[in-house]
Coordinates of C-alpha atoms and ligand atoms in Angstrom, one line a residue:
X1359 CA 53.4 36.0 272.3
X1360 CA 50.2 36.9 274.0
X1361 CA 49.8 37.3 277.7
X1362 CA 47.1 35.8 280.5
X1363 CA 44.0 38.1 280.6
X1364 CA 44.5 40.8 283.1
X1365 CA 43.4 43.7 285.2
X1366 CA 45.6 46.8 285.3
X1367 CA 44.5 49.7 287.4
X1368 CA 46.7 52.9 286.6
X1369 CA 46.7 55.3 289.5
X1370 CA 47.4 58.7 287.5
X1371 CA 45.5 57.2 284.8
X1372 CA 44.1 61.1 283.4
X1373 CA 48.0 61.8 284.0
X1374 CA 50.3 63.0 280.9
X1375 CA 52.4 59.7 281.0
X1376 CA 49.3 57.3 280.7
X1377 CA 47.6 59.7 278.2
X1378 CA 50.9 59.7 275.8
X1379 CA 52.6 56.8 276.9
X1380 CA 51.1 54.1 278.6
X1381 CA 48.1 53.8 276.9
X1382 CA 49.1 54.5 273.4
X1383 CA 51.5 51.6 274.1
X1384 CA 48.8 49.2 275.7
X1385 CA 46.5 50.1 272.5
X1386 CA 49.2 49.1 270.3
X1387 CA 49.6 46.1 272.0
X1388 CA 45.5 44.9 271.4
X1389 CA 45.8 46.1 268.1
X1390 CA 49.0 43.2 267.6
X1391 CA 46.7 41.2 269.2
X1392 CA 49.1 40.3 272.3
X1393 CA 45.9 41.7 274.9
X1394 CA 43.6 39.1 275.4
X1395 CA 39.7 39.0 275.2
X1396 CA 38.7 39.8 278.8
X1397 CA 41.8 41.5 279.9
X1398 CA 40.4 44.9 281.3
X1399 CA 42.4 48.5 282.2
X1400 CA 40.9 51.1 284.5
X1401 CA 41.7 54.3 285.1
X1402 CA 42.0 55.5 288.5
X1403 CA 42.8 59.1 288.9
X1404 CA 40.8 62.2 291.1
X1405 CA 38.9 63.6 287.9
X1406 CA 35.2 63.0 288.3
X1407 CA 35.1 61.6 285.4
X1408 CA 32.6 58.1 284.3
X1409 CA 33.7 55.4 282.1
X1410 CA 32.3 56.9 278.8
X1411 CA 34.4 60.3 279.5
X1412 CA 37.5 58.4 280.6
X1413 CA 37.0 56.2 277.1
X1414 CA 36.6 60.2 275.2
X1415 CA 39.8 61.7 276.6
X1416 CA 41.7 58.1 275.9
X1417 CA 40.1 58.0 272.3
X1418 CA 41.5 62.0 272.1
X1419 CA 45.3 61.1 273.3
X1420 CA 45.4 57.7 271.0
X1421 CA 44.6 60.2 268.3
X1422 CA 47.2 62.8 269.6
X1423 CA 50.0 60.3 270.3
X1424 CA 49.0 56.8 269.3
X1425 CA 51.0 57.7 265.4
X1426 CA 49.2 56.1 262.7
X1427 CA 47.8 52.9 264.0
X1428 CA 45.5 55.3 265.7
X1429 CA 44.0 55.5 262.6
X1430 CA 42.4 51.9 262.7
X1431 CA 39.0 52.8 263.9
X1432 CA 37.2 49.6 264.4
X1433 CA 40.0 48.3 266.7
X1434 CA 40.3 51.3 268.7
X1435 CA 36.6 51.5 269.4
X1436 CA 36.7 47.7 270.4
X1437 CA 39.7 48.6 272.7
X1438 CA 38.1 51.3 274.3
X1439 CA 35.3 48.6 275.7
X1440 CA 37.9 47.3 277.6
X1441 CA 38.5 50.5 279.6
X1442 CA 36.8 51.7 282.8
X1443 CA 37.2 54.6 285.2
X1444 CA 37.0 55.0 288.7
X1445 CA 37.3 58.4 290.3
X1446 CA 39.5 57.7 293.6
X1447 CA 40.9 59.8 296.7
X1448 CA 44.4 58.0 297.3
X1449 CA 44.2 59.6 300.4
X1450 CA 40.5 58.9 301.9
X1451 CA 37.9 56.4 301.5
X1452 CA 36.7 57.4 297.9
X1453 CA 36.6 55.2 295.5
X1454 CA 37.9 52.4 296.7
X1455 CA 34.6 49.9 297.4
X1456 CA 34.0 50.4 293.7
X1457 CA 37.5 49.7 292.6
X1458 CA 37.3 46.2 294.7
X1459 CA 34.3 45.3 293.1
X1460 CA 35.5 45.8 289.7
X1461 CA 38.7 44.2 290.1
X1462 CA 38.9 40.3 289.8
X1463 CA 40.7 38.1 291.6
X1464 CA 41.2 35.4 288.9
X1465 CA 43.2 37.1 286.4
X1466 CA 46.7 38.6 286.6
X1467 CA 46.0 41.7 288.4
X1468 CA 48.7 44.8 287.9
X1469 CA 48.7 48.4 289.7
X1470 CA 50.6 51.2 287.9
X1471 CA 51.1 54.0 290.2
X1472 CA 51.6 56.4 288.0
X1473 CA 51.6 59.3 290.7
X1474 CA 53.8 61.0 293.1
X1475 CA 55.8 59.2 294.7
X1476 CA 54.4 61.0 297.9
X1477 CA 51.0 58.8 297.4
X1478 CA 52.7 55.5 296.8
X1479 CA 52.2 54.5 300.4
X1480 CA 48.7 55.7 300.3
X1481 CA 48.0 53.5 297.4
X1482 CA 49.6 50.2 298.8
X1483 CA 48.3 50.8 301.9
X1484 CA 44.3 50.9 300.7
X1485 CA 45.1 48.1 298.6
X1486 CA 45.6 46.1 301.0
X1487 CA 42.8 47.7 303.5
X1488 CA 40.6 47.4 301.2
X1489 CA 41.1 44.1 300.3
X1490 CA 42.1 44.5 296.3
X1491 CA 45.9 43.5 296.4
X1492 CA 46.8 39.9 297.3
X1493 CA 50.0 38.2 296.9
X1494 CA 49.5 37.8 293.5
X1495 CA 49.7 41.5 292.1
X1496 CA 52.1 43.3 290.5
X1497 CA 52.8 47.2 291.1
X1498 CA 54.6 49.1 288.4
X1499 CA 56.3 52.8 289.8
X1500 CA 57.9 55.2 287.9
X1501 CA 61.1 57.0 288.2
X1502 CA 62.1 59.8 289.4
X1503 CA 62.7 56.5 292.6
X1504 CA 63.4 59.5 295.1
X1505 CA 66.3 61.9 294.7
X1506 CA 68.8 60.4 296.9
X1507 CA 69.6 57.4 298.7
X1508 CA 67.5 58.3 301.7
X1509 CA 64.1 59.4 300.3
X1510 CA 64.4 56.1 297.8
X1511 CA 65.5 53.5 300.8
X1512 CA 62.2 54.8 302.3
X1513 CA 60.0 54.7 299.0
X1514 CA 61.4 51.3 299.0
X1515 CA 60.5 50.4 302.9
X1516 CA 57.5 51.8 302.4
X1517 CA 56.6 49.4 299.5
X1518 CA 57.7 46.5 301.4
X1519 CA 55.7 47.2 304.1
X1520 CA 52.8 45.6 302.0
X1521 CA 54.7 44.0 298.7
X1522 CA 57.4 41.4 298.2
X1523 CA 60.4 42.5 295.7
X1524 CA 59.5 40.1 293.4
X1525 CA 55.7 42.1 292.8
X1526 CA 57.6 45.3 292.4
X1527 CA 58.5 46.7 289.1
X1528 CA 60.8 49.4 289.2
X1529 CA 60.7 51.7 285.8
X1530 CA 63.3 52.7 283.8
X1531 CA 62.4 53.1 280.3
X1532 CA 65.9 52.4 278.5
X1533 CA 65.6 49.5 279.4
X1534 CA 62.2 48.6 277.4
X1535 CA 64.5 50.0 274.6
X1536 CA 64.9 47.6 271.6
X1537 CA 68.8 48.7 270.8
X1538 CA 69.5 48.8 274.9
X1539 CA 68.6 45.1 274.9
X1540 CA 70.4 44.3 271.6
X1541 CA 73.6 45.4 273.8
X1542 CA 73.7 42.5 276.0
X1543 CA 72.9 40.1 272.7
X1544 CA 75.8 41.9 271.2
X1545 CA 77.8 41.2 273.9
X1546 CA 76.7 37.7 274.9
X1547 CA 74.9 36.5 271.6
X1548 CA 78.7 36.6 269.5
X1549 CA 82.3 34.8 270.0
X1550 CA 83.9 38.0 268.7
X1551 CA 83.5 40.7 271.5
X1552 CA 83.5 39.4 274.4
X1553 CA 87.3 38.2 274.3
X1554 CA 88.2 41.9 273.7
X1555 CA 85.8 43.4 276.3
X1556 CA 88.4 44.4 278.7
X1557 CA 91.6 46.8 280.2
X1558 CA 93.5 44.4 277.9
X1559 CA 91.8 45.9 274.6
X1560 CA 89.6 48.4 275.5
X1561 CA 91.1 52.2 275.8
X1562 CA 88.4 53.8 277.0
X1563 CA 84.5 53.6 276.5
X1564 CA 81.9 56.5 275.7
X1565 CA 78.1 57.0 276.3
X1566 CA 76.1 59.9 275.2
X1567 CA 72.6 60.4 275.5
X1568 CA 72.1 64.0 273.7
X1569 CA 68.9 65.5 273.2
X1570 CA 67.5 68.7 271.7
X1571 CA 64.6 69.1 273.7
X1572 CA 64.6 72.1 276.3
X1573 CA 62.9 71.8 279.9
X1574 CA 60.3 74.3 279.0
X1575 CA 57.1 72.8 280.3
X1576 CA 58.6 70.8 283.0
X1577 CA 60.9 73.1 284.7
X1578 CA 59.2 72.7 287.8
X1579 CA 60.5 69.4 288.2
X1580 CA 63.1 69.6 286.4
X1581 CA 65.1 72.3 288.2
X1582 CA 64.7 70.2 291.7
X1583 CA 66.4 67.6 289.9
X1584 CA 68.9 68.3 286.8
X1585 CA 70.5 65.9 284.4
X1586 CA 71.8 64.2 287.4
X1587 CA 69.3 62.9 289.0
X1588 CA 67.1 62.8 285.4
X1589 CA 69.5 60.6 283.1
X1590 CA 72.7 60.0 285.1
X1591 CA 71.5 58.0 288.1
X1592 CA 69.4 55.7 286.2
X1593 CA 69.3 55.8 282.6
X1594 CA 72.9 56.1 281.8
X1595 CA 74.0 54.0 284.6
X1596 CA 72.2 51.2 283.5
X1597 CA 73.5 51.3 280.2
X1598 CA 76.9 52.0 281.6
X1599 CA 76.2 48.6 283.9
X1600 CA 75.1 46.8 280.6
X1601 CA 77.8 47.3 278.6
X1602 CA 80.1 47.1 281.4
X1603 CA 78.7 43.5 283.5
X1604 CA 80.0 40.3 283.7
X1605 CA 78.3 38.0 281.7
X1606 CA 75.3 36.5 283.9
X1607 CA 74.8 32.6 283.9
X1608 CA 71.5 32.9 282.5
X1609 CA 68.9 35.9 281.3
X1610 CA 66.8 35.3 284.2
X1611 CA 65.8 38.4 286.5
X1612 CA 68.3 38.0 289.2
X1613 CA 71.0 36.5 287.2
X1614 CA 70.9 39.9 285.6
X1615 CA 70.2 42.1 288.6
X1616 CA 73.1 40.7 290.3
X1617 CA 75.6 41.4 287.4
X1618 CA 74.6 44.9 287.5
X1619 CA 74.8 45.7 290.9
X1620 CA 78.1 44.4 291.0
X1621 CA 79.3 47.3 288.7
X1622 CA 77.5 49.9 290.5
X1623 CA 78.8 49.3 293.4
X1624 CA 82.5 49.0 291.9
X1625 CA 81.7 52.5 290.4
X1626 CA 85.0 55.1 292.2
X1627 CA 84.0 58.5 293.4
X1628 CA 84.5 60.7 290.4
X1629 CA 86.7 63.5 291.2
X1630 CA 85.2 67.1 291.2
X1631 CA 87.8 68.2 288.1
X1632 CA 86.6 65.0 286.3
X1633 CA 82.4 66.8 286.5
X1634 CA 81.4 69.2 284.2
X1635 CA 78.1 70.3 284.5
X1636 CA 76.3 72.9 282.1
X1637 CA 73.6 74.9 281.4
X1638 CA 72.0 76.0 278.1
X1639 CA 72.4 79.9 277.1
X1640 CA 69.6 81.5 274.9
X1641 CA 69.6 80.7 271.2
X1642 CA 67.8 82.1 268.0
X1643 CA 65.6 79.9 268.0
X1644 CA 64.9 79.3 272.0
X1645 CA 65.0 80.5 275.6
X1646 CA 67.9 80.1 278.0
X1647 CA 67.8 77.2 280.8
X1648 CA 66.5 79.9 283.6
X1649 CA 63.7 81.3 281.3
X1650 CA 62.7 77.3 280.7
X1651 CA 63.1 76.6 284.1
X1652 CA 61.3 79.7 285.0
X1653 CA 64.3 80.6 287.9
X1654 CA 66.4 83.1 287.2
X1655 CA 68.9 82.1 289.6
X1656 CA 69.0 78.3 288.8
X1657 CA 72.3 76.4 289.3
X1658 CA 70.5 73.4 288.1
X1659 CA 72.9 71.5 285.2
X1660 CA 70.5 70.9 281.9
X1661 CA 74.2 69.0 280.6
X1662 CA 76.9 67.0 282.5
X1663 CA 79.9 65.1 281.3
X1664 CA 82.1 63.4 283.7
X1665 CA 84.2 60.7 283.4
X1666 CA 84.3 57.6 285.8
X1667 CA 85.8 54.4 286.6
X1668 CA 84.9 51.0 287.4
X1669 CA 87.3 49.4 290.1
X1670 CA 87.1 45.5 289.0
X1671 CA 89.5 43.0 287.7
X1672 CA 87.8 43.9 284.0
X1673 CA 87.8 47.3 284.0
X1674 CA 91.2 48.7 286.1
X1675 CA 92.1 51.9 284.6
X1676 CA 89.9 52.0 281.4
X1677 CA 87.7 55.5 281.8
X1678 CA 84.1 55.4 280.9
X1679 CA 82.8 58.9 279.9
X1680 CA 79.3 59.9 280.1
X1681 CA 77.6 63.0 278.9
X1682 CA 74.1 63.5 278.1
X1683 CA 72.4 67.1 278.1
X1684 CA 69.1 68.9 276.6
X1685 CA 69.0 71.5 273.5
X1686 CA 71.9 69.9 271.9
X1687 CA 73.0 69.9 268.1
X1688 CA 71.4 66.6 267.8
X1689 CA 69.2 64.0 269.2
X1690 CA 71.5 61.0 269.0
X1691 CA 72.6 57.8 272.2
X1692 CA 75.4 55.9 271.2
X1693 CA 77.8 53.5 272.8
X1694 CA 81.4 53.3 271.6
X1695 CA 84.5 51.2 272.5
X1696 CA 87.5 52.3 271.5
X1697 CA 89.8 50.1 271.1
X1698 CA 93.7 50.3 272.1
X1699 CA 96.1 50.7 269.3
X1700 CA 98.5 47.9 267.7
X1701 CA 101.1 47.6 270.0
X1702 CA 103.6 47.5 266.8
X1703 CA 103.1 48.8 263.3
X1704 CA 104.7 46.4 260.5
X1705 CA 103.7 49.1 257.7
X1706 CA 106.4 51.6 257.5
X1707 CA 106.1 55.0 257.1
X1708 CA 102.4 54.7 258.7
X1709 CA 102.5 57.0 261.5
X1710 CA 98.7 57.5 261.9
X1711 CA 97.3 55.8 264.7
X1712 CA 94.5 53.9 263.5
X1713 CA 91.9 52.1 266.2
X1714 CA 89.4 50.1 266.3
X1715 CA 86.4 51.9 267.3
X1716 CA 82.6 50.2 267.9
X1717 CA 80.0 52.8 267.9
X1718 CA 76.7 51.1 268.9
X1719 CA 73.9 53.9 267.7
X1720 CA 70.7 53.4 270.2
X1721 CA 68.3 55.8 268.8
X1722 CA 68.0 57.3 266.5
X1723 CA 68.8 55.4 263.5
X1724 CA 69.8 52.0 265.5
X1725 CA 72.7 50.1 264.7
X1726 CA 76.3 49.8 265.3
X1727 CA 79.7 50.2 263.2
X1728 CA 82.5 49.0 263.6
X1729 CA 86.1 51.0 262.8
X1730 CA 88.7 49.1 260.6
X1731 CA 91.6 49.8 259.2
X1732 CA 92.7 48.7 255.5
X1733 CA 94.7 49.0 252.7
X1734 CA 94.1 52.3 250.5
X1735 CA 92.9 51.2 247.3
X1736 CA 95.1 52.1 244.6
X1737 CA 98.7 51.8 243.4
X1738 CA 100.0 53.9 246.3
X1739 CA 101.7 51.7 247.9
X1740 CA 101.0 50.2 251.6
X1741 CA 98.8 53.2 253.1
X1742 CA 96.5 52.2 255.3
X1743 CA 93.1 54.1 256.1
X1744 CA 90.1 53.5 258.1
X1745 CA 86.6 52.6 257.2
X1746 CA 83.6 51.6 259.3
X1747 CA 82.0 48.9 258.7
X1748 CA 78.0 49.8 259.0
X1749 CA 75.4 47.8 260.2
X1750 CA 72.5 50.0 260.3
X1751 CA 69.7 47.6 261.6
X1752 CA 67.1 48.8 259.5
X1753 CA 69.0 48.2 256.2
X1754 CA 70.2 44.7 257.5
X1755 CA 67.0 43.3 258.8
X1756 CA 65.0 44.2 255.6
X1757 CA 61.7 43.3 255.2
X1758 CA 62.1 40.7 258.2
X1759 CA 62.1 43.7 260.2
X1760 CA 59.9 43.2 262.9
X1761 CA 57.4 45.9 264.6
X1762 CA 59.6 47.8 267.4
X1763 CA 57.8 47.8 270.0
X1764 CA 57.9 51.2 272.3
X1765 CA 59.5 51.2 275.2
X1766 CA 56.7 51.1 277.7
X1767 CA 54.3 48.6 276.0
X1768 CA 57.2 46.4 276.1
X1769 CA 57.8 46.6 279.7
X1770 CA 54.1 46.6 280.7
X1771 CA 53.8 43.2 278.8
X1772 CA 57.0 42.2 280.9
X1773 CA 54.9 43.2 284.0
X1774 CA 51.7 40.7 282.9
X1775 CA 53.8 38.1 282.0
X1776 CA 56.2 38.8 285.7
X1777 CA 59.4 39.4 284.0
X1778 CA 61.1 41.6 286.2
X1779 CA 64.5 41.5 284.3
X1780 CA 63.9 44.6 282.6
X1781 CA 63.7 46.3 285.8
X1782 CA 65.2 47.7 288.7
X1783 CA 65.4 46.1 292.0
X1784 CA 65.3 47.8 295.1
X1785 CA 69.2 47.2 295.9
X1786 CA 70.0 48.3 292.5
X1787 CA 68.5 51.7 293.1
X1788 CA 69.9 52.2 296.1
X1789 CA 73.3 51.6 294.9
X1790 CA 72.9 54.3 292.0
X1791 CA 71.9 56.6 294.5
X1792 CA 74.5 55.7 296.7
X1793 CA 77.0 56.7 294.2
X1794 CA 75.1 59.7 293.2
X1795 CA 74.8 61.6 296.3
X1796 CA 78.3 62.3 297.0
X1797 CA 78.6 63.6 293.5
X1798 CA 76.0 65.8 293.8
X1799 CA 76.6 67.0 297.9
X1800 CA 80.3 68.1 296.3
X1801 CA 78.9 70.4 293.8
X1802 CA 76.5 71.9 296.0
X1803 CA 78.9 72.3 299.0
X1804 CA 81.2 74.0 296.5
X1805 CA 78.7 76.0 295.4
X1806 CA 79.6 75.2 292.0
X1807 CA 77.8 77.3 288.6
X1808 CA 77.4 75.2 285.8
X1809 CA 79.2 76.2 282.4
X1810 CA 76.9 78.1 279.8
X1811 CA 76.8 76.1 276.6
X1812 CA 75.1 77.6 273.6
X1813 CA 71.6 75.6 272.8
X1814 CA 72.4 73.6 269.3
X1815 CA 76.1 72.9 270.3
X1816 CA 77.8 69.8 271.9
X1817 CA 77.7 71.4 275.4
X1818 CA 80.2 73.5 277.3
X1819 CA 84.0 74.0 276.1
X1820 CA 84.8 72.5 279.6
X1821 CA 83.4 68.9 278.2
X1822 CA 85.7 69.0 275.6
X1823 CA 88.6 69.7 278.0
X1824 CA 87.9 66.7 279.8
X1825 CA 88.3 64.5 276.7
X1826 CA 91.2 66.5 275.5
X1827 CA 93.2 66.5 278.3
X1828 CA 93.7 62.6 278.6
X1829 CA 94.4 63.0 274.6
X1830 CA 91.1 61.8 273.2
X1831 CA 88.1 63.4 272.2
X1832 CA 84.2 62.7 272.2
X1833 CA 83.0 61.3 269.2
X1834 CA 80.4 63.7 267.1
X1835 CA 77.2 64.7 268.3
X1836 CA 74.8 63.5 264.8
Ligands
BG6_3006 C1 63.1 60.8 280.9 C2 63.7 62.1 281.4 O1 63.3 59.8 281.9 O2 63.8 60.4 279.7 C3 63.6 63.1 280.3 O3 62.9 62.5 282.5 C4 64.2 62.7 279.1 O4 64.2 64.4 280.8 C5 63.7 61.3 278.7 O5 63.9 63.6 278.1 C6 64.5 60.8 277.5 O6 63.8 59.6 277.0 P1 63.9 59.2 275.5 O7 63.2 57.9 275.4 O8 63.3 60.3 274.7 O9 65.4 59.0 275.2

């Protein structure tokens, strides 16, 4: 569906996010023809750069990251005439009398602030001053939203100094994810779930993010921060509120919002024994955490696991466990449910327990499948075994499969069109940190020393323990 023509202005526009993100995505997006003639983006960024250089070093990243639709050459010189530059001081005069001129006031106007979040206030504020915002824009920030409640209640005063909630559009990338949205048309788009989605049926739920990546190259922020603050606080919480929401009356922006919310703040304090938090050793084939981090003396986790629950009518006394960490045996995020078992077995002699488990695979290799239990083929007798039934998406949406769009050049078409449902609102962040810090205070009052875990394994010994000793264990890492 194409959008209205627009102007978006990314602050940080020289910046490694819009060079291998952003406007990879946004080229993608013109090349499926969803940007409309007229619809203009300008980099805005300190480099004393003009537009022809800005256009090289775009041209140079769309090769290096823009996978093989970079290859179309006609269409990505024609996109390029829609870019323009303008070297700006966020924090003095610079710049900004051009910028106004070149920005129009009749199309959808969007500002990325790809930047610190130190110069956010810098940037509304001259916006404003300068006469180049009006009460139609849209800004777009990124996380990390702050790094506890504090700093992020003042990013968010600061923002609403010049900017109404509803212009603000709050980052978090799993959310722009295909399979992350397919979870709440699992859930609400099918009859057979949602009856079972509850302490009545559901055991316990799972979510792991694992990746192999190391920190190397970003330690610096990395270390101040830790898989905590990283993944925890927003990306796994808001796949932990979407699996775990009350159905919203509609799939409108607040409906959603609200529903969320509502889970995060019915999030318990987790216990410290219920936190593990690890950090990766040295391998054969990489450096330890502290070299990556380049501090030998980090206590920073690279890996946590923790288990949690959710105080509501729905989900009394079912734990959710979440782990996610970095140089692990496998890049895999997957959901699963397990179900609770038969409360009476009418097959005698079967001692096995056998569950229903729903594994819902977000990346890679989307899909979901479910556990089911059935009759051993063959003259044995009644012996029952399990099976899952697969649904890998790929394989089941065939040649109807449609182009996936990346995570970011969905959620900046969201911004044009002012969807705000795939983002977070102010309250929303808040909340997450406000359930955060006390997590994090604990550990660092107890001055505790994350677990080593060998780079290439599931993480530390201790995240199995957690699992094992309620009797139930994580699923594979794959
Ligand atoms: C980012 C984190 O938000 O998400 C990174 O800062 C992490 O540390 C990344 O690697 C994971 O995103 P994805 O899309 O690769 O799962």
């Amino acid at each position: 569906i194409p959008v209205d023509p627009f102007d978006l202005v990314i602050f940080g526009g020289t910046g490694d996010l819009a060079r291998r993100k952003i406007l990879p995505g946004l080229f993608r997006r013109y090349r499926s023809g969803q940007m409309p003639d007229g619809s203009r983006i300008i980099g805005a960024a300190r480099s004393d750069l003009d537009g022809a250089g800005y256009r090289k070093m775009i041209a140079d990243a769309i090769a290096e990251f823009g996978g093989d639709e970079a290859g179309d050459q006609d269409c990505l010189s024609k996109f390029l005439t829609c870019l323009d530059y303008v070297p700006i001081d966020a924090k003095g005069t610079g710049g900004w009398s051009e910028l106004a001129q070149l920005v129009r006031k009749d199309v959808v106007q969007a500002f990325y602030f790809s930047v610190a979040p130190s110069l956010f206030g810098d940037l509304a504020e001259r916006l404003h001053t300068n006469g180049i915002a009006s009460a139609n824009s849209r800004i777009v920030v990124e996380k990390p939203f702050g790094r506890d409640l504090e700093s992020a209640r003042a990013l968010n005063r600061t923002l609403a100094t010049h900017f109404d909630e509803s212009q603000i559009y709050r980052i978090d990338h799993y959310l722009g994810k295909e399979t992350v949205q397919n979870l709440m048309a699992v859930r609400f788009g099918n009859v057979l779930f949602e009856p079972l989605w509850n302490n009545h049926y559901v055991d316990h739920i799972q979510i792991t993010v694992a990746e192999t990546v190391s920190v190397a190259g970003r330690g610096a922020y990395y270390d101040r921060s830790g898989a905590m603050r990283d993944m925890v606080q927003n990306h796994l919480m808001q796949l932990l509120c979407l699996i775990a929401m009350e159905p919203p009356s509609q799939f409108g922006a607040d409906a959603v919002r609200d529903e969320k919310l509502k889970v995060i703040r019915a999030l318990q304090p987790v216990d410290a024994h219920h936190i593990v938090r690890g950090q990766y050793d040295a391998g054969p084939d990489g450096k330890s955490y502290r070299e990556d981090a380049e501090n030998p003396r980090s206590f920073t986790e690279s890996f946590i696991a923790m288990k949690c629950h959710i105080a509501n009518w729905r989900w009394a006394d079912v734990p959710f466990y979440l782990r996610t960490g970095k140089r692990l045996k496998a890049r895999s995020s997957e959901i699963t449910v397990v179900f609770k078992d038969l409360g009476h077995s009418i097959f005698e002699g079967d001692e096995a327990r056998h569950r229903n488990i729903l594994s819902i695979r977000l990346q890679p290799n989307e899909g979901m499948d479910l556990q089911v239990t059935i009759k051993e083929p063959g003259p044995g007798g009644m012996r029952l075994i399990d099976v899952p039934l697969d649904m890998t998406f790929a394989d089941a949406l065939g040649d109807k499969e449609v182009e996936v769009a990346d995570a970011y050049e969905r959620l900046i078409m969201d911004v044009i069109r002012g969807n705000q449902t795939l983002f977070m609102r102010g309250d929303e962040v808040e909340a997450a940190w406000r359930w955060t810090d006390p997590l994090i205070e604990g550990w660092e009052a107890r001055n505790d020393v994350p677990k080593l875990y060998d780079a290439g394994s599931a993480g530390p010994e201790d995240a199995m323990m957690l699992m094992h000793r309620d009797n139930r264990r994580w699923r594979d890492i794959k």
